[in-house]
Amino acid sequence: MKLNLNGNINRIYVQSLCMIFYHGVKFPEGDENTDGLELTVTLTQNENTVHCTALLTADNNMADTVSTDSFSDKESEDRTNKIVVGQAVYNVCSEMTGRTSGYGILTGIRPSKVTAELLSFHSEEETLSILTDRYLVSKEKAELCITVAKNETEILRETDDSRCSVYISIPFCPSRCNYCSFISFAGKKLFSLIPDYVKRLCEDIRETFSLIEECGLSVSCIYIGGGTPTVLEPNQLEYMLSTVAQCVDVTKLEEYTLEGGRPDTITEEKLRIAKELGITRISVNPQTLNDFVLEKIGRRHTVEEFLKAYEKVKACGIKNVNTDLIAGLDGDTVDSFKKTIDSIIALDPDNITVHSFSVKNASQIRVDDKDIYIKGFSEARDSVEYSIDRLCKNGYIPYYMYRQKNTVDNLENVGYAKKGSFGLYNVYMMSDAHTVFGIGAGATTKLVKHINGKAEIKRIFSYKYPYEYLKEKRSADKTVREFFERR
Ligand SMILES: C[S@@+](CC[C@H](N)C(=O)[O-])C[C@H]1O[C@@H](n2cnc3c(N)ncnc32)[C@H](O)[C@@H]1O
Ligand code: SF4
């Protein structure tokens, strides 16, 4: 698409809006027009008002639109300009393609963050109309954003700069699912790294907890994620969890999660160890309760195996159980996803996280099928709509949400929980509320402190791959100390 932008317009923002309607479209620099699409956007403003025109041509078709607004003290000029540009670009693309997007001109990963900001200045009713009228968000999505924003704000009230969370990474999986792009390792050769990996991880766990103590922080949540942490042998799991228990009083944590994930790695022995060593939240993920779809996505377990693992998890005494689902998977239909949702609700987990299928460039399914993004479009939209309706009607409260790039129909991921079972780490991690220490290959540390209410953030990246992580030790202690000394 050839882009002609006149005035103070953010090019990246216009590109992200166009990509909602023209997935995968490229924006060559200069005068090149390789796909017959050309968009001209012009922004003009005077003292009180801003005015934007957009003209889109696609081969022999043409659409144009105008958007205007007045500046107000409740909003910065930049924000008003962005909204007006957003409306013009959205409307012209929508007119040309005949399509809409539930999130209107909100292209960012956290629509609930924008909503929370609005709620801090406006009533709920005003926020709803700002989202629908100005941000062009559908009423259903606007209501969802408001509920999530209120719950997130409530959760975030409980934390401050004196607290932190810890993420421990186990980047190994029993096999590779074809929709996934996580850097995780499957296969015998790579599994041979696990004993050394666990040993090194435990050294880093000890060092990180003593650094946390030295910096005067208290630990809110620990999240052991992956990959598939339950891929560890019982003795390895026990060693890792005992190491954590030697470093911190696990009974005082707000939440201690073990991401089991793959049902085919969960055993009664591992669950007993997890429970005894303080785990309070666990995930066991079917993604779908349709065997045909499980096979298509290369998940290498059956619905039956999930149900057996789920039963064991429920019986083991860990009080908060989460199940992850994905809407819009290859081969899934609205009817089959409805069955998945209804069956999951019948199983009564405390948390249900509904992801929307996101086409990851590094996933096998993307390599095998270039058109995969378009395939599940309408199925995904109706599936997600059904999940919102059924889950809310069955006592599940949406408490956190985020969006990912290249998600079918630009949809969202939402965490639902029963009252009192919100997954706190998810909310802390997604916001800039407090520091998160990442331990292990692929884990990122995010240092956070607030100065005059504004978050100062520093990210420290670990080695991506286990073999790099094992080869060389990279200490971030000095950076961490310096960051907190200047508090
Ligand atoms: C970090 S992954 C690990 C979970 C665990 N290994 C498992 O597979 O059950 C967390 C969740 O992200 C979701 N997910 C992974 N890839 C996805 C994709 N391409 N699109 C949408 N959701 C995805 C899945 O629901 C998955 O359970
Ligand atoms: S979805 Fe989970 S089990 Fe499958 S490859 Fe990704 S991280 Fe591993």
Coordinates of C-alpha atoms and ligand atoms in Angstrom, one line a residue:
M1 CA 0.0 0.0 0.0
K2 CA 1.3 3.4 -0.9
L3 CA 0.9 5.8 2.0
N4 CA 0.8 9.6 1.6
L5 CA 0.6 11.3 5.0
N6 CA 0.2 15.1 5.3
G7 CA 0.5 16.8 8.7
N8 CA 1.5 15.5 12.1
I9 CA 0.5 11.9 11.6
N10 CA 2.1 8.8 13.2
R11 CA 3.0 6.5 10.3
I12 CA 3.2 3.3 12.4
Y13 CA -0.3 3.9 13.8
V14 CA -1.8 4.3 10.3
Q15 CA 0.0 1.2 9.2
S16 CA -1.3 -0.9 12.1
L17 CA -4.9 0.3 11.4
C18 CA -4.6 -0.6 7.7
M19 CA -3.3 -4.1 8.6
I20 CA -6.5 -4.8 10.5
F21 CA -8.3 -4.7 7.2
Y22 CA -5.4 -5.7 4.8
H23 CA -3.5 -8.4 6.7
G24 CA 0.1 -8.8 5.7
V25 CA 0.0 -5.6 3.6
K26 CA 3.5 -4.0 2.9
F27 CA 4.2 -0.3 3.0
P28 CA 7.1 0.4 0.6
E29 CA 9.0 3.7 1.1
G30 CA 8.9 6.2 -1.8
D31 CA 6.5 6.2 -4.8
E32 CA 6.2 2.5 -5.4
N33 CA 2.7 1.1 -5.5
T34 CA 2.9 -2.7 -5.9
D35 CA -0.5 -3.9 -4.9
G36 CA -2.9 -1.3 -6.3
L37 CA -3.7 0.2 -2.9
E38 CA -3.0 3.9 -2.1
L39 CA -4.1 5.8 1.0
T40 CA -3.8 9.6 1.4
V41 CA -4.4 11.0 4.9
T42 CA -4.3 14.8 5.6
L43 CA -4.5 16.3 9.0
T44 CA -5.2 20.0 9.5
Q45 CA -5.8 21.8 12.7
N46 CA -6.6 25.3 14.0
E47 CA -6.8 26.7 17.5
N48 CA -9.8 24.7 18.6
T49 CA -10.5 22.0 16.1
V50 CA -8.8 19.2 14.2
H51 CA -9.8 17.9 10.8
C52 CA -8.7 14.7 8.9
T53 CA -9.5 13.5 5.4
A54 CA -8.7 10.0 4.2
L55 CA -8.9 8.8 0.6
L56 CA -8.3 5.2 -0.3
T57 CA -8.0 3.8 -3.8
A58 CA -7.9 0.1 -4.5
D59 CA -7.5 -0.6 -8.2
N60 CA -10.6 1.0 -9.7
N61 CA -12.5 1.5 -6.5
M62 CA -12.3 4.6 -4.3
A63 CA -13.6 5.5 -0.8
D64 CA -13.2 8.7 1.1
T65 CA -14.1 10.1 4.5
V66 CA -13.7 13.1 6.8
S67 CA -13.4 13.2 10.6
T68 CA -13.3 16.2 12.9
D69 CA -13.1 16.9 16.6
S70 CA -12.6 19.8 19.0
F71 CA -9.7 20.0 21.5
S72 CA -10.7 19.8 25.2
D73 CA -8.8 20.2 28.6
K74 CA -9.5 16.5 29.4
E75 CA -7.3 15.2 26.6
S76 CA -3.9 16.2 25.1
E77 CA -3.8 17.6 21.6
D78 CA -1.7 14.7 20.5
R79 CA -4.4 12.2 21.7
T80 CA -7.2 14.1 19.9
N81 CA -5.2 14.2 16.7
K82 CA -4.5 10.5 16.9
I83 CA -8.2 9.7 17.5
V84 CA -9.3 11.8 14.5
V85 CA -6.7 10.2 12.2
G86 CA -7.7 6.8 13.5
Q87 CA -11.4 7.4 12.8
A88 CA -10.7 8.6 9.2
V89 CA -8.4 5.7 8.4
Y90 CA -10.6 3.1 10.1
N91 CA -13.8 4.4 8.3
V92 CA -12.2 4.5 4.9
C93 CA -10.8 1.0 5.2
S94 CA -14.0 -0.3 6.6
E95 CA -16.0 1.2 3.7
M96 CA -13.7 -0.2 1.1
T97 CA -13.5 -3.8 2.6
G98 CA -17.0 -4.0 4.1
R99 CA -15.5 -5.2 7.4
T100 CA -15.4 -3.9 10.9
S101 CA -13.2 -4.6 13.9
G102 CA -14.5 -5.0 17.5
Y103 CA -11.7 -2.8 18.9
G104 CA -12.2 0.0 16.4
I105 CA -9.2 2.3 16.4
L106 CA -7.5 0.7 19.4
T107 CA -4.5 -1.1 18.0
G108 CA -2.4 -1.6 21.2
I109 CA -1.9 -4.7 23.2
R110 CA -3.8 -3.4 26.3
P111 CA -7.3 -2.0 25.5
S112 CA -8.1 -2.2 29.2
K113 CA -5.3 0.1 30.0
V114 CA -6.7 2.8 27.8
T115 CA -10.1 2.1 29.4
A116 CA -8.7 2.4 32.9
E117 CA -7.2 5.8 32.0
L118 CA -10.6 6.9 30.8
L119 CA -12.3 5.6 33.9
S120 CA -10.0 7.7 36.1
F121 CA -11.5 10.9 34.5
H122 CA -14.9 9.8 33.4
S123 CA -17.9 7.9 34.8
E124 CA -18.6 4.4 33.5
E125 CA -21.3 5.6 31.3
E126 CA -19.2 8.4 29.8
T127 CA -16.3 5.9 29.2
L128 CA -18.7 3.5 27.4
S129 CA -19.7 6.3 25.0
I130 CA -16.2 7.5 24.5
L131 CA -15.1 4.0 23.6
T132 CA -18.0 3.4 21.2
D133 CA -18.4 6.8 19.7
R134 CA -14.8 8.1 19.5
Y135 CA -12.7 4.9 19.5
L136 CA -15.3 3.1 17.4
V137 CA -15.1 0.0 19.8
S138 CA -18.2 -2.2 19.6
K139 CA -20.6 -2.0 22.6
E140 CA -19.8 -5.6 23.6
K141 CA -16.0 -5.1 23.6
A142 CA -16.3 -1.7 25.3
E143 CA -18.3 -3.4 28.1
L144 CA -15.7 -6.1 28.3
C145 CA -12.9 -3.6 28.5
I146 CA -14.7 -1.7 31.3
T147 CA -15.2 -4.8 33.4
V148 CA -11.6 -5.9 32.9
A149 CA -10.2 -2.4 33.6
K150 CA -12.2 -2.2 36.9
N151 CA -10.9 -5.6 38.1
E152 CA -7.3 -4.9 37.0
T153 CA -7.4 -1.6 38.8
E154 CA -8.7 -3.3 42.0
I155 CA -5.9 -5.9 41.8
L156 CA -3.2 -3.4 41.1
R157 CA -4.2 -1.3 44.1
E158 CA -2.7 -4.1 46.2
T159 CA 0.8 -3.6 45.0
D160 CA 3.6 -1.0 45.0
D161 CA 7.3 -0.5 44.4
S162 CA 8.3 -2.4 47.6
R163 CA 7.0 -5.7 46.0
C164 CA 8.1 -7.9 43.1
S165 CA 7.3 -11.2 41.4
V166 CA 9.5 -13.9 40.1
Y167 CA 9.2 -15.9 36.8
I168 CA 11.1 -19.2 36.5
S169 CA 11.5 -20.5 32.9
I170 CA 11.4 -24.1 31.9
P171 CA 11.8 -23.9 28.1
F172 CA 11.2 -27.6 27.3
C173 CA 8.1 -29.3 25.9
P174 CA 7.3 -33.0 25.3
S175 CA 6.7 -32.1 21.6
R176 CA 6.1 -29.0 19.5
C177 CA 2.5 -27.9 18.9
N178 CA 2.3 -26.5 15.4
Y179 CA 0.6 -23.1 16.3
C180 CA 3.3 -22.2 18.9
S181 CA 6.3 -20.0 18.5
F182 CA 7.6 -20.1 22.1
I183 CA 11.3 -20.9 22.3
S184 CA 10.8 -24.3 23.8
F185 CA 12.8 -27.5 23.2
A186 CA 11.4 -30.9 22.4
G187 CA 13.3 -34.1 21.6
K188 CA 15.7 -36.5 23.3
K189 CA 18.9 -34.6 22.5
L190 CA 17.7 -31.4 24.0
F191 CA 16.1 -33.1 26.9
S192 CA 19.6 -34.3 27.9
L193 CA 20.3 -30.7 28.8
I194 CA 17.6 -30.7 31.5
P195 CA 19.6 -32.0 34.5
D196 CA 22.3 -29.3 34.0
Y197 CA 19.6 -26.8 33.3
V198 CA 17.8 -27.4 36.6
K199 CA 21.1 -27.3 38.5
R200 CA 22.1 -24.0 37.0
L201 CA 18.5 -22.7 37.4
C202 CA 18.6 -23.5 41.1
E203 CA 21.9 -21.6 41.6
D204 CA 20.2 -18.6 39.9
I205 CA 17.1 -19.0 42.0
R206 CA 19.2 -18.7 45.2
E207 CA 21.2 -15.7 43.9
T208 CA 18.1 -13.9 42.7
F209 CA 16.2 -14.3 46.0
S210 CA 19.2 -13.0 48.0
L211 CA 19.4 -10.0 45.6
I212 CA 15.7 -9.4 46.1
E213 CA 16.3 -9.4 49.9
E214 CA 19.3 -7.1 49.6
C215 CA 17.1 -4.6 47.5
G216 CA 14.5 -4.7 50.3
L217 CA 11.7 -6.1 48.1
S218 CA 9.1 -8.6 49.2
V219 CA 7.8 -11.3 46.8
S220 CA 4.1 -11.3 45.8
C221 CA 3.9 -14.1 43.2
I222 CA 6.1 -16.8 41.8
Y223 CA 5.2 -18.2 38.3
I224 CA 6.9 -21.2 37.0
G225 CA 6.2 -21.2 33.2
G226 CA 7.4 -22.5 29.9
G227 CA 7.4 -24.4 27.8
T228 CA 6.1 -27.1 30.0
P229 CA 7.5 -27.1 33.6
T230 CA 5.8 -30.5 34.4
V231 CA 8.1 -32.1 31.8
L232 CA 10.6 -32.2 34.6
E233 CA 11.1 -35.6 36.3
P234 CA 9.6 -35.8 39.8
N235 CA 13.1 -35.5 41.4
Q236 CA 14.0 -32.5 39.3
L237 CA 10.7 -30.8 40.1
E238 CA 11.2 -31.5 43.8
Y239 CA 14.8 -30.1 43.7
M240 CA 13.6 -26.9 42.1
L241 CA 10.6 -26.4 44.3
S242 CA 12.6 -27.2 47.5
T243 CA 15.2 -24.6 46.4
V244 CA 12.5 -22.0 46.1
A245 CA 11.1 -23.0 49.5
Q246 CA 14.6 -22.6 51.1
C247 CA 14.7 -19.0 49.7
V248 CA 11.3 -17.6 50.6
D249 CA 8.4 -18.5 52.9
V250 CA 6.1 -19.9 50.2
T251 CA 3.1 -19.8 52.6
K252 CA 3.3 -16.0 52.6
L253 CA 3.1 -15.6 48.8
E254 CA 0.0 -14.1 47.3
E255 CA 0.2 -16.8 44.5
Y256 CA 2.5 -19.6 43.5
T257 CA 1.8 -21.0 40.0
L258 CA 3.1 -24.0 38.3
E259 CA 2.2 -24.1 34.6
G260 CA 1.5 -27.8 33.9
G261 CA 0.1 -27.1 30.6
R262 CA 0.4 -30.4 28.7
P263 CA -1.8 -33.0 30.2
D264 CA 0.5 -35.7 29.0
T265 CA 3.2 -34.6 31.5
I266 CA 1.1 -34.5 34.6
T267 CA 1.3 -37.3 37.1
E268 CA 0.0 -37.8 40.6
E269 CA 3.5 -37.9 42.0
K270 CA 4.4 -34.5 40.4
L271 CA 1.2 -33.0 41.7
R272 CA 1.9 -34.3 45.3
I273 CA 5.3 -32.7 45.2
A274 CA 3.9 -29.5 43.9
K275 CA 1.2 -29.3 46.6
E276 CA 3.6 -30.2 49.4
L277 CA 6.1 -27.6 48.3
G278 CA 3.6 -24.8 48.3
I279 CA 2.1 -24.5 44.8
T280 CA -1.3 -22.7 45.0
R281 CA -2.2 -22.4 41.3
I282 CA -1.8 -24.8 38.4
S283 CA -2.6 -24.9 34.7
V284 CA -3.7 -27.9 32.8
N285 CA -4.5 -26.9 29.3
P286 CA -6.7 -28.7 26.7
Q287 CA -6.8 -25.7 24.2
T288 CA -9.8 -27.5 22.6
L289 CA -12.0 -30.4 23.6
N290 CA -12.1 -31.7 20.1
D291 CA -9.8 -34.6 19.2
F292 CA -9.9 -33.8 15.5
V293 CA -8.6 -30.3 16.2
L294 CA -6.0 -31.5 18.8
E295 CA -4.6 -33.7 16.1
K296 CA -4.6 -30.9 13.5
I297 CA -2.6 -28.6 15.8
G298 CA -0.1 -31.4 16.6
R299 CA -0.8 -31.3 20.3
R300 CA -0.1 -35.0 20.8
H301 CA -2.7 -35.7 23.5
T302 CA -6.4 -36.6 23.4
V303 CA -9.4 -35.1 25.1
E304 CA -9.5 -38.3 27.3
E305 CA -6.0 -37.7 28.5
F306 CA -6.9 -34.1 29.4
L307 CA -9.9 -35.2 31.3
K308 CA -7.8 -37.8 33.3
A309 CA -5.1 -35.2 34.0
Y310 CA -7.7 -32.6 35.0
E311 CA -9.3 -35.1 37.5
K312 CA -5.9 -35.7 39.1
V313 CA -5.3 -32.0 39.3
K314 CA -8.6 -31.3 40.9
A315 CA -8.0 -34.1 43.4
C316 CA -4.5 -33.1 44.5
G317 CA -5.6 -30.2 46.6
I318 CA -4.0 -27.2 44.8
K319 CA -6.8 -24.7 45.2
N320 CA -6.7 -22.6 42.0
V321 CA -6.9 -24.5 38.7
N322 CA -6.6 -22.8 35.3
T323 CA -7.4 -24.2 31.9
D324 CA -6.2 -22.5 28.7
L325 CA -8.3 -22.6 25.5
I326 CA -7.8 -21.2 22.0
A327 CA -10.6 -20.0 19.8
G328 CA -10.2 -20.0 16.0
L329 CA -7.8 -23.0 15.7
D330 CA -7.4 -24.7 12.4
G331 CA -10.2 -27.2 11.9
D332 CA -12.3 -25.9 14.7
T333 CA -15.9 -24.6 14.1
V334 CA -18.2 -22.4 16.1
D335 CA -20.3 -25.4 17.1
S336 CA -17.3 -27.4 18.2
F337 CA -15.9 -24.4 20.2
K338 CA -19.2 -23.9 21.8
K339 CA -19.1 -27.5 23.0
T340 CA -15.5 -26.9 24.3
I341 CA -16.7 -23.9 26.3
D342 CA -19.8 -25.7 27.7
S343 CA -17.8 -28.8 28.6
I344 CA -15.1 -26.7 30.3
I345 CA -17.7 -24.8 32.3
A346 CA -19.2 -28.1 33.4
L347 CA -15.7 -29.2 34.8
D348 CA -15.8 -26.1 37.0
P349 CA -12.2 -24.8 37.0
D350 CA -11.4 -21.7 38.9
N351 CA -9.8 -19.9 36.0
I352 CA -10.5 -20.2 32.3
T353 CA -8.2 -18.3 29.9
V354 CA -9.6 -17.9 26.4
H355 CA -6.9 -17.0 23.8
S356 CA -7.7 -16.1 20.2
F357 CA -5.6 -17.9 17.6
S358 CA -2.6 -15.8 16.7
V359 CA -0.6 -16.6 13.6
K360 CA 3.0 -16.7 14.7
N361 CA 5.6 -16.3 12.0
A362 CA 7.8 -18.9 13.7
S363 CA 5.1 -21.5 14.0
Q364 CA 5.0 -24.6 11.9
I365 CA 1.3 -24.0 10.9
R366 CA 2.3 -20.6 9.3
V367 CA 5.1 -22.3 7.4
D368 CA 2.8 -25.1 6.1
D369 CA -0.2 -22.9 5.2
K370 CA 0.3 -19.2 4.2
D371 CA -3.5 -18.6 4.2
I372 CA -4.0 -19.8 7.7
Y373 CA -4.7 -16.2 9.0
I374 CA -7.8 -15.8 6.9
K375 CA -9.2 -19.3 7.4
G376 CA -10.6 -19.1 10.9
F377 CA -11.8 -15.5 10.8
S378 CA -15.6 -15.6 11.3
E379 CA -15.4 -18.8 13.3
A380 CA -13.1 -17.1 15.8
R381 CA -15.3 -14.0 16.1
D382 CA -18.4 -16.0 16.9
S383 CA -16.5 -18.4 19.1
V384 CA -15.1 -15.6 21.2
E385 CA -18.5 -13.9 21.4
Y386 CA -20.0 -17.1 22.7
S387 CA -17.3 -17.6 25.3
I388 CA -17.8 -14.1 26.7
D389 CA -21.5 -14.6 27.0
R390 CA -21.4 -18.2 28.5
L391 CA -18.5 -17.6 30.9
C392 CA -20.0 -14.3 32.2
K393 CA -23.4 -16.0 32.7
N394 CA -21.8 -18.9 34.6
G395 CA -20.0 -16.8 37.2
Y396 CA -16.7 -16.3 35.5
I397 CA -15.4 -12.7 35.8
P398 CA -13.1 -11.3 33.1
Y399 CA -10.1 -9.9 35.0
Y400 CA -7.3 -9.5 32.5
M401 CA -6.9 -9.1 28.8
Y402 CA -4.3 -8.5 26.1
R403 CA -4.0 -8.6 22.4
Q404 CA -1.3 -10.1 20.3
K405 CA 0.0 -9.3 16.8
N406 CA -1.5 -11.3 13.9
T407 CA -4.5 -12.6 15.9
V408 CA -7.4 -13.7 13.7
D409 CA -9.9 -11.0 13.4
N410 CA -7.8 -8.8 15.6
L411 CA -9.4 -10.5 18.7
E412 CA -8.3 -10.6 22.3
N413 CA -7.1 -13.0 25.0
V414 CA -9.1 -12.9 28.2
G415 CA -8.5 -14.4 31.6
Y416 CA -11.7 -15.3 33.4
A417 CA -11.9 -16.4 37.0
K418 CA -14.4 -17.1 39.7
K419 CA -14.7 -14.5 42.4
G420 CA -11.6 -14.6 44.7
S421 CA -9.5 -16.7 42.2
F422 CA -8.1 -14.0 39.9
G423 CA -4.6 -15.0 38.5
L424 CA -2.6 -12.1 40.1
Y425 CA 0.7 -12.7 38.4
N426 CA -1.0 -12.3 35.0
V427 CA -2.2 -8.8 35.9
Y428 CA 1.1 -7.7 37.6
M429 CA 3.2 -9.0 34.7
M430 CA 1.0 -7.3 32.0
S431 CA 1.0 -4.0 33.8
D432 CA 4.0 -2.0 34.9
A433 CA 2.9 -2.3 38.5
H434 CA 6.0 -3.9 40.0
T435 CA 9.3 -5.5 39.3
V436 CA 9.4 -9.1 37.8
F437 CA 12.6 -11.0 38.1
G438 CA 13.0 -13.6 35.3
I439 CA 15.2 -16.6 35.9
G440 CA 16.3 -19.1 33.3
A441 CA 16.7 -19.1 29.5
G442 CA 14.3 -16.9 27.7
A443 CA 13.2 -15.1 30.8
T444 CA 13.2 -11.3 31.0
T445 CA 13.7 -9.2 34.1
K446 CA 11.6 -6.1 34.2
L447 CA 12.7 -3.6 36.8
V448 CA 10.1 -1.1 37.8
K449 CA 10.0 2.0 40.1
H450 CA 7.7 4.9 40.1
I451 CA 8.9 8.5 40.2
N452 CA 6.1 11.1 40.7
G453 CA 3.6 8.5 39.7
K454 CA 5.4 7.7 36.4
A455 CA 6.8 4.2 35.9
E456 CA 10.6 4.0 35.2
I457 CA 11.3 0.6 33.5
K458 CA 14.4 -1.3 32.7
R459 CA 14.4 -4.6 31.0
I460 CA 17.3 -7.1 31.3
F461 CA 17.3 -10.0 28.8
S462 CA 18.7 -13.5 29.6
Y463 CA 20.1 -15.9 27.0
K464 CA 17.4 -17.1 24.7
Y465 CA 18.4 -20.8 24.5
P466 CA 19.2 -23.3 27.2
Y467 CA 22.6 -24.2 25.7
E468 CA 23.7 -20.6 25.7
Y469 CA 22.4 -20.2 29.2
L470 CA 24.4 -23.2 30.3
K471 CA 27.6 -22.1 28.5
E472 CA 28.0 -18.7 30.1
K473 CA 26.8 -16.9 33.3
R474 CA 25.5 -13.4 32.8
S475 CA 25.0 -11.5 36.0
A476 CA 22.6 -8.6 36.1
D477 CA 23.2 -7.9 39.9
K478 CA 25.0 -4.7 39.4
T479 CA 22.3 -3.2 37.1
V480 CA 19.6 -4.3 39.6
R481 CA 21.5 -2.8 42.6
E482 CA 22.1 0.5 40.8
F483 CA 18.4 0.7 39.7
F484 CA 17.1 0.3 43.2
E485 CA 19.8 2.4 44.9
R486 CA 18.4 5.4 43.1
R487 CA 14.9 4.8 44.4
Ligands
LIG1 C1 3.1 -20.0 27.3 S1 1.9 -21.0 26.5 C2 2.4 -22.4 27.4 C3 1.4 -23.4 27.8 C4 1.7 -24.8 27.9 N1 2.9 -25.2 27.4 C5 0.6 -25.6 27.1 O1 0.9 -25.8 25.9 O2 -0.4 -26.0 27.6 C6 0.5 -20.3 27.2 C7 -0.7 -20.4 26.4 O3 -0.6 -19.5 25.2 C8 -1.6 -19.9 24.3 N2 -1.0 -19.9 23.0 C9 0.1 -20.4 22.6 N3 0.3 -20.2 21.2 C10 -0.8 -19.5 20.8 C11 -1.2 -19.0 19.5 N4 -0.5 -19.2 18.4 N5 -2.4 -18.4 19.5 C12 -3.2 -18.2 20.6 N6 -2.8 -18.7 21.8 C13 -1.6 -19.3 21.9 C14 -2.1 -21.3 24.7 O4 -3.4 -21.3 25.2 C15 -1.1 -21.7 25.8 O5 -1.7 -22.6 26.7
SF4_2 S1 1.8 -24.7 23.2 FE1 2.8 -25.3 25.1 S2 3.4 -27.5 24.9 FE2 2.9 -26.7 22.8 S3 4.9 -26.2 22.0 FE3 4.0 -24.3 22.9 S4 4.8 -24.1 25.0 FE4 5.1 -26.2 24.2

